[in-house]
XYZ file of C-alpha atoms in Angstrom:
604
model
C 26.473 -18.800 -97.138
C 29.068 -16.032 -97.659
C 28.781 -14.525 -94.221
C 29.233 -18.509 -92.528
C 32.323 -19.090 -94.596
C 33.953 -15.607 -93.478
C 33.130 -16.323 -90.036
C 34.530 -19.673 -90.180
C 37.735 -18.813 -91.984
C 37.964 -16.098 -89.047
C 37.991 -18.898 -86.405
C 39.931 -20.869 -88.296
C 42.680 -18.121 -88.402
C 42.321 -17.881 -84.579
C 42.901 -20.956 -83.824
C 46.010 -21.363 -86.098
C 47.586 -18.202 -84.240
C 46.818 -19.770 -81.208
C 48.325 -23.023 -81.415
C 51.654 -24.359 -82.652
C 50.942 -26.309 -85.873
C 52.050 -29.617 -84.078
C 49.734 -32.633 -85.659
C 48.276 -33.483 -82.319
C 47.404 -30.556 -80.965
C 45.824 -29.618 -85.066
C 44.293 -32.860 -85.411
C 42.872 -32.891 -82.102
C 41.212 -28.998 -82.784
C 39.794 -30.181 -86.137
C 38.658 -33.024 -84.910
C 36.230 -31.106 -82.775
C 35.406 -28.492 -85.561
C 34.300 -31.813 -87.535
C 31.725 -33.098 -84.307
C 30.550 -29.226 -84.991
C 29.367 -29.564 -88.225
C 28.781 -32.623 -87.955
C 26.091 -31.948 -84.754
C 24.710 -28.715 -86.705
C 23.552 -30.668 -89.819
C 21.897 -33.115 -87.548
C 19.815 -30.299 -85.883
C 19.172 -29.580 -89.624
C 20.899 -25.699 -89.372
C 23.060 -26.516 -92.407
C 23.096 -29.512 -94.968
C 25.519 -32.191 -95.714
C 27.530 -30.044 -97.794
C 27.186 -26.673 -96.338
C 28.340 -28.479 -93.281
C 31.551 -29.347 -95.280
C 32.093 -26.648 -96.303
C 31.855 -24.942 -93.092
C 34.492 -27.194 -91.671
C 36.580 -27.223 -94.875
C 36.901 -23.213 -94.062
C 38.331 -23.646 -90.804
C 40.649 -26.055 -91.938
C 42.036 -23.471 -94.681
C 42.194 -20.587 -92.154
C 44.200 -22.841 -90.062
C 46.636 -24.573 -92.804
C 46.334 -20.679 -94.234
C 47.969 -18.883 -90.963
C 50.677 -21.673 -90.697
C 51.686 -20.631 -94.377
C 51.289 -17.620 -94.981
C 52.577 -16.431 -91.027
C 54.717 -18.754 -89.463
C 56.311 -20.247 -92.734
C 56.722 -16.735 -94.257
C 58.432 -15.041 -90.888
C 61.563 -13.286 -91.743
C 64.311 -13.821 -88.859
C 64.940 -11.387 -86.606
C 67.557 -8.632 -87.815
C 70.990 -8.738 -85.927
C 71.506 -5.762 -84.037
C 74.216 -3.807 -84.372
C 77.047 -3.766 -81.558
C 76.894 -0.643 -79.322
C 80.225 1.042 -81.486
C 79.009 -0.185 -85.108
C 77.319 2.214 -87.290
C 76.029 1.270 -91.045
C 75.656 2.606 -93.939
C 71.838 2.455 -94.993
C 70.926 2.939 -98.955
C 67.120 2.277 -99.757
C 64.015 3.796 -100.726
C 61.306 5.152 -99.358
C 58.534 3.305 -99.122
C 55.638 4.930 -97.001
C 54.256 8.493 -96.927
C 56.574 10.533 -94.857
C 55.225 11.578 -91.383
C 56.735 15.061 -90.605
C 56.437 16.690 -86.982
C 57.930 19.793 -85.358
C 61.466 19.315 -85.808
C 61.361 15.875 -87.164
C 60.678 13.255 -89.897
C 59.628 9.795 -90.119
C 60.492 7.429 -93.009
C 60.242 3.970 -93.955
C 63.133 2.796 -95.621
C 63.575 -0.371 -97.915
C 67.475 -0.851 -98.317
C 68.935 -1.978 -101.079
C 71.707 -3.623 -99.794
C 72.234 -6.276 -97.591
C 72.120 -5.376 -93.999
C 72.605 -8.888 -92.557
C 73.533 -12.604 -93.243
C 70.284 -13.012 -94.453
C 70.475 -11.560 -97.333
C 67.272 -10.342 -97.392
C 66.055 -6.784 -98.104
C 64.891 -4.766 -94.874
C 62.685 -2.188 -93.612
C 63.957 0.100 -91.287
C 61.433 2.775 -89.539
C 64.036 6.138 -89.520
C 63.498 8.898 -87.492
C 65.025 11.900 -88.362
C 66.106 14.791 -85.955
C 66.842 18.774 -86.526
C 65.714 17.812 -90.231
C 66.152 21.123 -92.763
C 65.003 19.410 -95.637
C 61.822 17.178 -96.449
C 61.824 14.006 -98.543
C 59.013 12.005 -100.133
C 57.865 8.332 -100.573
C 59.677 7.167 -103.456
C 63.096 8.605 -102.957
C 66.642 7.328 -102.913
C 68.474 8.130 -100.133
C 71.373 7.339 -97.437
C 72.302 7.531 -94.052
C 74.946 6.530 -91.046
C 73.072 4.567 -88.029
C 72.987 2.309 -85.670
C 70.328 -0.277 -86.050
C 67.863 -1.614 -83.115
C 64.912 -3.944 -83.070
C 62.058 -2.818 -82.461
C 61.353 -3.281 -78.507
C 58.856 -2.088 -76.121
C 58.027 -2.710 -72.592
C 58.176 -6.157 -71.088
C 55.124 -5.501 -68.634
C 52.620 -9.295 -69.433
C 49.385 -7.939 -71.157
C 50.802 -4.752 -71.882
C 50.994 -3.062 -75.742
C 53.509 -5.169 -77.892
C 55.182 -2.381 -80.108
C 58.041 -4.803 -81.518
C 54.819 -7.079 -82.746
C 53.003 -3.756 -84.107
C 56.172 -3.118 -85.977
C 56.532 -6.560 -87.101
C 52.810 -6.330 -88.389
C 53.705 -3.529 -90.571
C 56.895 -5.051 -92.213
C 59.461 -3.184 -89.776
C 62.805 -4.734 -89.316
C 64.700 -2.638 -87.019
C 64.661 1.285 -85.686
C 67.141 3.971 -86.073
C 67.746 7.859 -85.005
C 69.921 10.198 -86.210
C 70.566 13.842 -86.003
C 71.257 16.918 -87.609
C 70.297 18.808 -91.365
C 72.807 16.414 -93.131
C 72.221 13.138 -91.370
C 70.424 11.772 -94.503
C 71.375 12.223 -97.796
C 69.491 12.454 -101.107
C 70.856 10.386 -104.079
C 67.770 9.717 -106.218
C 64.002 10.915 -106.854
C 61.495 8.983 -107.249
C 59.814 10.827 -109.979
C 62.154 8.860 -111.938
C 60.358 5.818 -111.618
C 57.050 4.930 -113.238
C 55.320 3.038 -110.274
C 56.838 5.458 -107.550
C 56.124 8.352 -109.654
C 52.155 8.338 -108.692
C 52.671 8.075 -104.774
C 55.478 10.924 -104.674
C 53.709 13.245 -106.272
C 50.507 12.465 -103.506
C 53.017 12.883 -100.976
C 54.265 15.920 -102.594
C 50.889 17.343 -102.157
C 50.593 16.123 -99.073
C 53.486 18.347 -98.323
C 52.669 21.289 -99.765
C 48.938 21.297 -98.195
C 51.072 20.611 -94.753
C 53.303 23.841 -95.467
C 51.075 26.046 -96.341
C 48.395 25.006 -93.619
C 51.230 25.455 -90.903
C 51.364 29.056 -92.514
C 47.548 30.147 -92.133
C 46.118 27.931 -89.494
C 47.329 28.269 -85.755
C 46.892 25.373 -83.581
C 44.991 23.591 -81.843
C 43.395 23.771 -85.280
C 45.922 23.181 -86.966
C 46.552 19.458 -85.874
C 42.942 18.714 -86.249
C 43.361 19.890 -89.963
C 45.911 17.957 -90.762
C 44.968 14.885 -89.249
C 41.487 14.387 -91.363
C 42.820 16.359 -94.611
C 46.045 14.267 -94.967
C 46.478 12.118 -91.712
C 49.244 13.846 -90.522
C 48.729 13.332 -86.859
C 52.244 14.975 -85.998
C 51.149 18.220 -84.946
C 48.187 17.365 -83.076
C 48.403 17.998 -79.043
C 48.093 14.754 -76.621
C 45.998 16.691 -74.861
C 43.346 17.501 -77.517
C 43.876 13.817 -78.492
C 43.140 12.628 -74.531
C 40.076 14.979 -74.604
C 38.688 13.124 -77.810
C 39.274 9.769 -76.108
C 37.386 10.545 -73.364
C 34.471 12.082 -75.584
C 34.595 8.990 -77.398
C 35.482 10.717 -80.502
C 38.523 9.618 -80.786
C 37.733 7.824 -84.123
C 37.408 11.194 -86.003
C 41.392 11.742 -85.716
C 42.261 9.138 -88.090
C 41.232 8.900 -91.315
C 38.895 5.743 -91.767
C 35.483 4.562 -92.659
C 33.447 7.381 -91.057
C 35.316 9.755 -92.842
C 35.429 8.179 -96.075
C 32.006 6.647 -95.876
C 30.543 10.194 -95.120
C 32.103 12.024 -97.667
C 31.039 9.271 -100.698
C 27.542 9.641 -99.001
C 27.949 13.217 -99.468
C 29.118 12.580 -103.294
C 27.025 9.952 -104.184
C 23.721 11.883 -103.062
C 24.723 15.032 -104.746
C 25.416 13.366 -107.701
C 22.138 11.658 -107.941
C 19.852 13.875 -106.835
C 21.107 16.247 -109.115
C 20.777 14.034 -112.298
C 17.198 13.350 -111.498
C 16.634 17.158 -111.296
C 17.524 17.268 -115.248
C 14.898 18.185 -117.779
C 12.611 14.886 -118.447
C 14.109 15.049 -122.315
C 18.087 15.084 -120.948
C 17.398 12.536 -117.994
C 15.550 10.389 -120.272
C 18.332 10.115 -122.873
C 20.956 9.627 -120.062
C 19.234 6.857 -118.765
C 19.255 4.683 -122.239
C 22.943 4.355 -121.256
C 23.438 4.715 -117.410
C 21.143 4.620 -114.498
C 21.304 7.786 -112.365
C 22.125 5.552 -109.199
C 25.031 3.794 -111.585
C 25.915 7.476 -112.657
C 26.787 8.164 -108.829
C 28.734 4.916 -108.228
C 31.296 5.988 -111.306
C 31.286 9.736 -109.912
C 31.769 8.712 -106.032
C 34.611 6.030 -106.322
C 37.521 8.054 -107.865
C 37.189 11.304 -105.600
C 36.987 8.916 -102.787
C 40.066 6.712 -103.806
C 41.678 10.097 -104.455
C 41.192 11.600 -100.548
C 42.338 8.092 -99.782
C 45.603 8.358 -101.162
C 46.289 11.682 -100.304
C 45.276 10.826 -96.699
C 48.876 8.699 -97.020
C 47.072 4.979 -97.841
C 47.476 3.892 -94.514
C 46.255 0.945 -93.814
C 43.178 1.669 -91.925
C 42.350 3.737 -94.892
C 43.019 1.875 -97.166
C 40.646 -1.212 -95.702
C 38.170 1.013 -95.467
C 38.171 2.282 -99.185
C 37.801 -1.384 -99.797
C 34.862 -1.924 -98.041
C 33.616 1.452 -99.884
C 33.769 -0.229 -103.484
C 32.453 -3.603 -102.371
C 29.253 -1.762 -100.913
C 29.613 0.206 -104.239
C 29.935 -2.548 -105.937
C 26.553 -4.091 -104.862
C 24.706 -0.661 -105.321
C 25.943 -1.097 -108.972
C 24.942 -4.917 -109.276
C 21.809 -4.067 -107.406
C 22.329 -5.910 -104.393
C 22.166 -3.072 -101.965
C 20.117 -5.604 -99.867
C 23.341 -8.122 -99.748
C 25.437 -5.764 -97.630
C 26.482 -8.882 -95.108
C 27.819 -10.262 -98.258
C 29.471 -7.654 -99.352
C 31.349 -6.965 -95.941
C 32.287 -10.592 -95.664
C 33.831 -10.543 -98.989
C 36.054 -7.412 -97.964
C 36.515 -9.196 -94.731
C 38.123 -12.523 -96.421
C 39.674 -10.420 -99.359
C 42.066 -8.171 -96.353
C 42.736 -11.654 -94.378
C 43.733 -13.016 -97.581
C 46.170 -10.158 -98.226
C 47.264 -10.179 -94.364
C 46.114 -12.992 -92.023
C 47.438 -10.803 -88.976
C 45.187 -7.953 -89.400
C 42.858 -9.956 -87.591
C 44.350 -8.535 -84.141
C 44.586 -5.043 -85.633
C 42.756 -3.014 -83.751
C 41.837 -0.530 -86.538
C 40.702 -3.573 -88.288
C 38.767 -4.746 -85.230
C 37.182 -1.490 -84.974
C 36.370 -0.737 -88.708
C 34.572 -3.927 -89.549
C 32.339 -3.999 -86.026
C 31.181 -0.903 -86.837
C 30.583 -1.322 -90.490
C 28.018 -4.652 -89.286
C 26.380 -2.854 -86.570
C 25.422 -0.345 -89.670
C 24.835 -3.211 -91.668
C 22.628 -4.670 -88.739
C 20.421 -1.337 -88.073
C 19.646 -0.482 -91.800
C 19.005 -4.559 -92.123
C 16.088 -3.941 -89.045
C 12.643 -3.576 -90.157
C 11.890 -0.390 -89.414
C 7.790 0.228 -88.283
C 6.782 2.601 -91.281
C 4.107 5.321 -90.135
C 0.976 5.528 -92.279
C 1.233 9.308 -94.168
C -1.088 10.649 -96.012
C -1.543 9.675 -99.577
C -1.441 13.373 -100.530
C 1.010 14.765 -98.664
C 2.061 18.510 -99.633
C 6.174 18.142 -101.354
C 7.205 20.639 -98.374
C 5.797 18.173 -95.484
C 6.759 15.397 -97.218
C 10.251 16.528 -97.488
C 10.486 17.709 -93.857
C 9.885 14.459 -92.577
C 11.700 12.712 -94.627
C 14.907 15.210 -93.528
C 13.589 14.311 -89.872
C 13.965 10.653 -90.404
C 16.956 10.573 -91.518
C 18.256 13.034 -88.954
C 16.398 10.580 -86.473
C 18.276 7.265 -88.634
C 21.748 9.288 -87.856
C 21.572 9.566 -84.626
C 19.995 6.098 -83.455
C 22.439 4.600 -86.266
C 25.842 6.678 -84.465
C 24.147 5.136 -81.108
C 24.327 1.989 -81.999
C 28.087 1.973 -83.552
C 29.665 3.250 -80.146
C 27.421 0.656 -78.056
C 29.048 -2.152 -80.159
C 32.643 -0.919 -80.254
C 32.020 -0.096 -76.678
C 33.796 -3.369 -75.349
C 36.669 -3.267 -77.187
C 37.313 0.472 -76.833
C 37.490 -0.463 -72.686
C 39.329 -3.724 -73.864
C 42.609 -1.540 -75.750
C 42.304 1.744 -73.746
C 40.669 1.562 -70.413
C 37.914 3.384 -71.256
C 34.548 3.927 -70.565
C 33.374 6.092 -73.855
C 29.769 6.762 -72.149
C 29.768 10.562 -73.501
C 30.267 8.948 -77.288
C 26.735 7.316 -77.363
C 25.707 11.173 -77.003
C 28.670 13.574 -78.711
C 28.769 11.137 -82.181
C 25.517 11.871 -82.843
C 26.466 15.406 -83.407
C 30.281 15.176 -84.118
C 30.164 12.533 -86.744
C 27.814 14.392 -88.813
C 30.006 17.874 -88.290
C 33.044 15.675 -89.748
C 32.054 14.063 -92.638
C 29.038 16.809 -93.884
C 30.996 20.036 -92.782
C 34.910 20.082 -92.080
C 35.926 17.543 -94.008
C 34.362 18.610 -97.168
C 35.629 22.217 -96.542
C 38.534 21.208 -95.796
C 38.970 19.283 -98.879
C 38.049 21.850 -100.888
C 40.325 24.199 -99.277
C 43.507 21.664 -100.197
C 42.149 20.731 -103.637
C 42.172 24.580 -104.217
C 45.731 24.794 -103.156
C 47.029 21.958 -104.599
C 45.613 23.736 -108.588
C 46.963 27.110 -107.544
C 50.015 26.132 -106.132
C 49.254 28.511 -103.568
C 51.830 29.657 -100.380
C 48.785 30.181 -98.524
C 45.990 28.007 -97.944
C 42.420 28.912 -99.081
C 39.736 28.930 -96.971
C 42.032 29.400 -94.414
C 39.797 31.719 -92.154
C 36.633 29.558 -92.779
C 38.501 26.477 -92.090
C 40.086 27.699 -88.670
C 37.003 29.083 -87.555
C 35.091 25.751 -88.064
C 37.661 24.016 -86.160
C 38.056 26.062 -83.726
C 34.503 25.984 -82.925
C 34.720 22.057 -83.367
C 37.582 21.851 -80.650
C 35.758 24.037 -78.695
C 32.701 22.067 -78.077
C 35.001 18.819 -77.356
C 36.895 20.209 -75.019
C 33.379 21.340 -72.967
C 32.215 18.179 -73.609
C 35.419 16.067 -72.502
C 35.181 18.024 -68.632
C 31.819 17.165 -67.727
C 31.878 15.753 -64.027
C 32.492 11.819 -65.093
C 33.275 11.993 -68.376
C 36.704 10.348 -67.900
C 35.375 7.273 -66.804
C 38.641 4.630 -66.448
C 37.658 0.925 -66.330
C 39.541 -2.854 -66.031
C 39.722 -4.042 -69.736
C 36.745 -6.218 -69.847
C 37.502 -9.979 -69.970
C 37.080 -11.897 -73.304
C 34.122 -14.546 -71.289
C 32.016 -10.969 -70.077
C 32.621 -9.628 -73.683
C 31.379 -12.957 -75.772
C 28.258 -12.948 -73.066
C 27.854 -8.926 -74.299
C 27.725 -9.660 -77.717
C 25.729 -12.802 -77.293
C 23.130 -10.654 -75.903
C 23.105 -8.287 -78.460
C 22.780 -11.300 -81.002
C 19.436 -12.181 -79.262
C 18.104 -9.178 -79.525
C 19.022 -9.089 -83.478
C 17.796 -12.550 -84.166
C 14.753 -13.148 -81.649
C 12.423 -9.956 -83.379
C 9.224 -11.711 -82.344
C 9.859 -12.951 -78.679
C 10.163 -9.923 -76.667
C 10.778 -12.404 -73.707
C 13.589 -13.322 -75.323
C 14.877 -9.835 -76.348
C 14.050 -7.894 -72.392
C 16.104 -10.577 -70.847
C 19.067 -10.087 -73.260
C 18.567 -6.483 -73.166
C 18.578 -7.124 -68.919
C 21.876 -8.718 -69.237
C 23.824 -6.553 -71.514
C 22.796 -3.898 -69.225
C 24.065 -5.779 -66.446
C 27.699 -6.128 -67.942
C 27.991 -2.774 -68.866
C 27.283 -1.635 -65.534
C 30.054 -4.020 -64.001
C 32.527 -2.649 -66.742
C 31.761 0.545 -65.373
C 31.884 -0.687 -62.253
C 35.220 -2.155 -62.396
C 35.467 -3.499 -58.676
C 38.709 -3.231 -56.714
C 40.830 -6.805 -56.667
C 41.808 -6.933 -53.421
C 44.165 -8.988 -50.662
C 43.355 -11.512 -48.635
C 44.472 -11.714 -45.285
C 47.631 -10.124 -44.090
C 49.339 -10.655 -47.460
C 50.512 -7.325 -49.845
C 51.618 -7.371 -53.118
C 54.243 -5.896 -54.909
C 54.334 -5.613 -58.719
C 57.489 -4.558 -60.786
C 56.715 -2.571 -64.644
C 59.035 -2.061 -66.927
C 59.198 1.340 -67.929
C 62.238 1.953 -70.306
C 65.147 3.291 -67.850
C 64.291 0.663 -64.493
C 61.529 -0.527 -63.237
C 58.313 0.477 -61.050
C 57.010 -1.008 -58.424
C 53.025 -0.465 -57.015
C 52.963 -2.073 -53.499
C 49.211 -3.069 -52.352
C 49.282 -3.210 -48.920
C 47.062 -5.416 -46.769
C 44.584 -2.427 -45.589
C 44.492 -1.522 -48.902
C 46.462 1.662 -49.779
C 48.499 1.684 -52.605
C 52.311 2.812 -52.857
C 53.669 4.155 -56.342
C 57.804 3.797 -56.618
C 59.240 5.583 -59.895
C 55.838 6.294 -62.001
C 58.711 6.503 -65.374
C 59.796 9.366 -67.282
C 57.928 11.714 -70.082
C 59.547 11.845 -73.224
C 58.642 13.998 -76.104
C 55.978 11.602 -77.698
C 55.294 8.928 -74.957
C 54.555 9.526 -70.954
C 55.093 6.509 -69.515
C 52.999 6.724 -66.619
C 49.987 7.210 -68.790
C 51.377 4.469 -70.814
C 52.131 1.488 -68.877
C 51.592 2.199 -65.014
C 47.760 3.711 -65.091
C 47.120 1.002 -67.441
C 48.042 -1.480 -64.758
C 46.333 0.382 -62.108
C 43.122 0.567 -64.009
C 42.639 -3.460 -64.701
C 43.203 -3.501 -60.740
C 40.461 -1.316 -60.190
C 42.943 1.306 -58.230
C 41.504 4.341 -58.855
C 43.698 6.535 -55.876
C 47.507 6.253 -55.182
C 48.033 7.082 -51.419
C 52.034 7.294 -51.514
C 54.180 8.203 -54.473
């Protein structure tokens, strides 16, 4: 009953976000969610009361968004005049992100900023920086204050809403070594204490891995060690988008659910590997499968935090104890209840992660794990003798075989909304996460993890490992990079639409649920097939008649215009500028191109 109500507080926080809570339009909505239930405990799918329930649960998720969203919404900060400048005090609240020649803080001020009255987060970037700060500190600085903004192109990425997501109020730059100004640390304080001396760490690991390792793995390093993703190069990051590997860059489930799989079956293996007298006294008082629940969680929670507790991370280290949980209860078989109760516990917390795309991501590819180790797998008769060395062997075979099928099946089901977000076809990832998943979580995280643990104990200049390290990533990047230029491996597509998506996932749904028809299951397996090859088609949208079209993006300083002429060529005007993070023809004007299913420019 767990997994209904999650899904039904889901839809009920949909439909609150997409409606104004006006009493007709509400009553109207829930009026149909009660014929629902109503109809699916007359076709005797749910009771009475598991019916009510069911609708009571979309009620709350509605009532729940209107609360805890719209009622809750701070108003928007008033920006300053082009000549005003303020004087910011606050602390910091978030892990610092540091870059070549910059630093990026979130600061909390103190003081009132505007007629609210209200306390504000401001995202900071600092320029020409010769000092480093940490989460938890005081400090000050001179700025002008902006709201967030991003383009105004219909359909296009919403930064001022990503921002707003997060807590951010307004933006500000400034320049030069003593454009901030330290007043207080925040060792001082007993709560900020803990997460500035993780981001002290953080630094340290940073400096001396900037001193050892050259790049490109460098950037790699720091983005799965302490998800600094500062120093990594677009292009590497391009090349593991179109690899499909993209995933591996930020610190999330795979990493964290890789390296407690790591833990937990060192741990346990090991105890049952004790003398018969020890193991038998240990297990009076703990199981050895409870042993490796206490001895995964804290190393675990540990990389999590050091990792900067974003909050991708930091969903995903949820999920990790509820499944950990279970193990411990014994209810390793009540995953799907387990991942609902994350689910509902995050949407609790923060109703608008629901259209986070991490979020998105994380929890579709937690159930289609969920889903394959739920399948009944066809055990093969073995031989009731079997020698320990065969018996091993296979066993190391089938779970080499479970990997990869299991890694197959994760990028097929995030395969929609990968295209949806980014325009991409991820084809190569169905093949490359078999292997590069694996080579993360077993290999260079672990190492490098080791590596930083080691320097963070010696307080070392230098970081250990550091040859080892570089040459495994090195190597890593290496086979990415040959992946990412096979002939067609940058395969651009039209973000599906939602109707072709819902019919995709239908069809995988059948072939979950109808085990015993294969009728049933080849004709959903037929259509799923069918949509992905029309994704990857992604026909051209063209004119009629002697009409042409002309389309205006915003792209920061003016506008661009794509003309679509009748005979169908294509004319780019102003494709935008580059700046140092951001290219915004890659950004906003292929984006555009790609959902028309223009794949050549003829005039620029």
């Amino acid at each position: 009953m767990l997994p209904s109500l999650a899904a039904t507080f889901i839809v009920g926080l949909f439909v609150g976000s997409q409606i104004q809570f006006f009493p007709l339009s509400a009553s109207f909505l829930l009026l149909f969610a009660a014929l629902g239930a109503f109809l699916l405990e007359r076709l005797n799918r749910y009771s009475a009361s598991q019916a009510t329930w069911l609708y009571g649960t979309v009620l709350f998720g509605v009532v729940y968004w209107a609360v805890a969203v719209n009622l809750t919404a701070k108003p928007p900060i008033n920006e300053s005049s082009p000549d005003s400048i303020r004087e910011i005090t606050g602390r910091i609240v978030a892990p610092v992100q540091q870059a070549p020649q910059r630093l990026v803080m979130i600061i909390r001020s103190d003081d009132r900023i505007d007629e609210s009255g209200q306390s504000r987060q401001v995202k900071l970037t600092w320029r020409e920086n010769e000092r480093i700060f940490f989460q938890g500190d005081v400090v000050a600085f001179r700025g002008k204050l902006r709201r967030p903004s991003g383009s105004l192109n219909p359909g296009g990425f919403d930064y001022e809403a990503y921002l707003e997501r997060q807590g951010i109020d307004a933006v500000a730059t400034v320049t030069g070594p003593e454009a901030v100004r330290f007043l207080r640390s925040g060792q001082t304080h007993i709560w900020w204490s803990i997460w500035n001396r993780f981001d002290r760490w953080r630094s340290s690991i940073r400096l001396a891995a900037i001193q050892t390792i050259p790049q490109p793995a460098l950037g790699l390093y720091l983005g799965i060690i302490i998800g600094d993703r500062g120093y990594l190069d677009q292009d590497l990051s391009d090349q593991f988008m179109v690899t499909g590997t993209v995933h591996l860059l930020s610190i999330s489930g795979s990493h964290l659910g890789l390296v407690a799989l790591l833990i937990f079956t060192v741990v346990r293996w090991s105890t049952l590997l004790l003398p018969a007298d020890w193991l038998l006294t240990l297990s009076r008082r703990i199981t050895p499968t409870r042993l490796a629940v206490l001895c995964t969680f804290p190393p675990v929670a540990a990389y999590a935090c050091l990792a900067g507790a974003e909050l991708a991370t930091m969903r995903s280290l949820l999920m990790m104890a509820v499944g950990l949980g279970a193990i411990w209860l014994g209810q390793e078989r009540r995953l799907f209840h387990a991942l609902s109760a994350a689910a509902m516990g995050m949407l609790l917390h923060d109703p608008q992660a629901l259209f986070d795309i991490s979020f998105q991501l994380s929890f579709l590819s937690v159930m289609a794990i969920v889903v394959w180790i739920s399948w009944p797998a066809t055990k093969e008769p073995e031989p009731e003798e079997a020698p320990e060395k065969t018996a091993t062997i296979k066993t190391c075979l089938r779970w080499g075989k479970d990997s990869m099928v299991m890694s197959g099946v994760v990028t097929l089901v995030t395969l929609p909304l990968v295209a949806y977000y980014f325009n991409q076809f991820p084809w190569l990832g169905l093949f490359t996460n078999i292997m590069a998943v694996p080579v993360m979580g077993v290999l260079l995280v672990p190492v490098g993890l080791c590596a930083a643990v080691w320097q963070i104990l010696g307080e070392a200049s230098t970081l250990p490992l550091a040859s080892l390290n570089q040459w495994l990533l090195e190597y890593f990047v290496m086979a990415i990079r040959f992946v990412s230029m096979l002939p067609g491996g940058e395969w651009h597509v039209a973000a599906p639409s939602v109707p072709t998506m819902l019919l995709f996932y239908a069809c995988l749904v059948v072939i979950w649920k109808h085990k015993g028809r294969p009728v049933f299951r080849c004709a959903a397996g037929a259509g799923a097939l069918l949509v992905l090859l029309w994704w990857a088609w992604s026909p051209r949208v063209f004119l009629d008649g002697d009409r042409f079209r002309v389309t205006f993006l915003d792209v920061g300083q003016g506008d661009s215009a794509v003309v679509e002429l009748p005979d169908g060529q294509v004319v780019l005007i102003d494709g935008g500028a580059t700046y140092e993070r951001f290219d915004m023809g890659r950004g906003v004007v292929a984006p555009f191109l790609w959902n028309r299913g223009i794949r050549v420019i003829d005039q620029v």
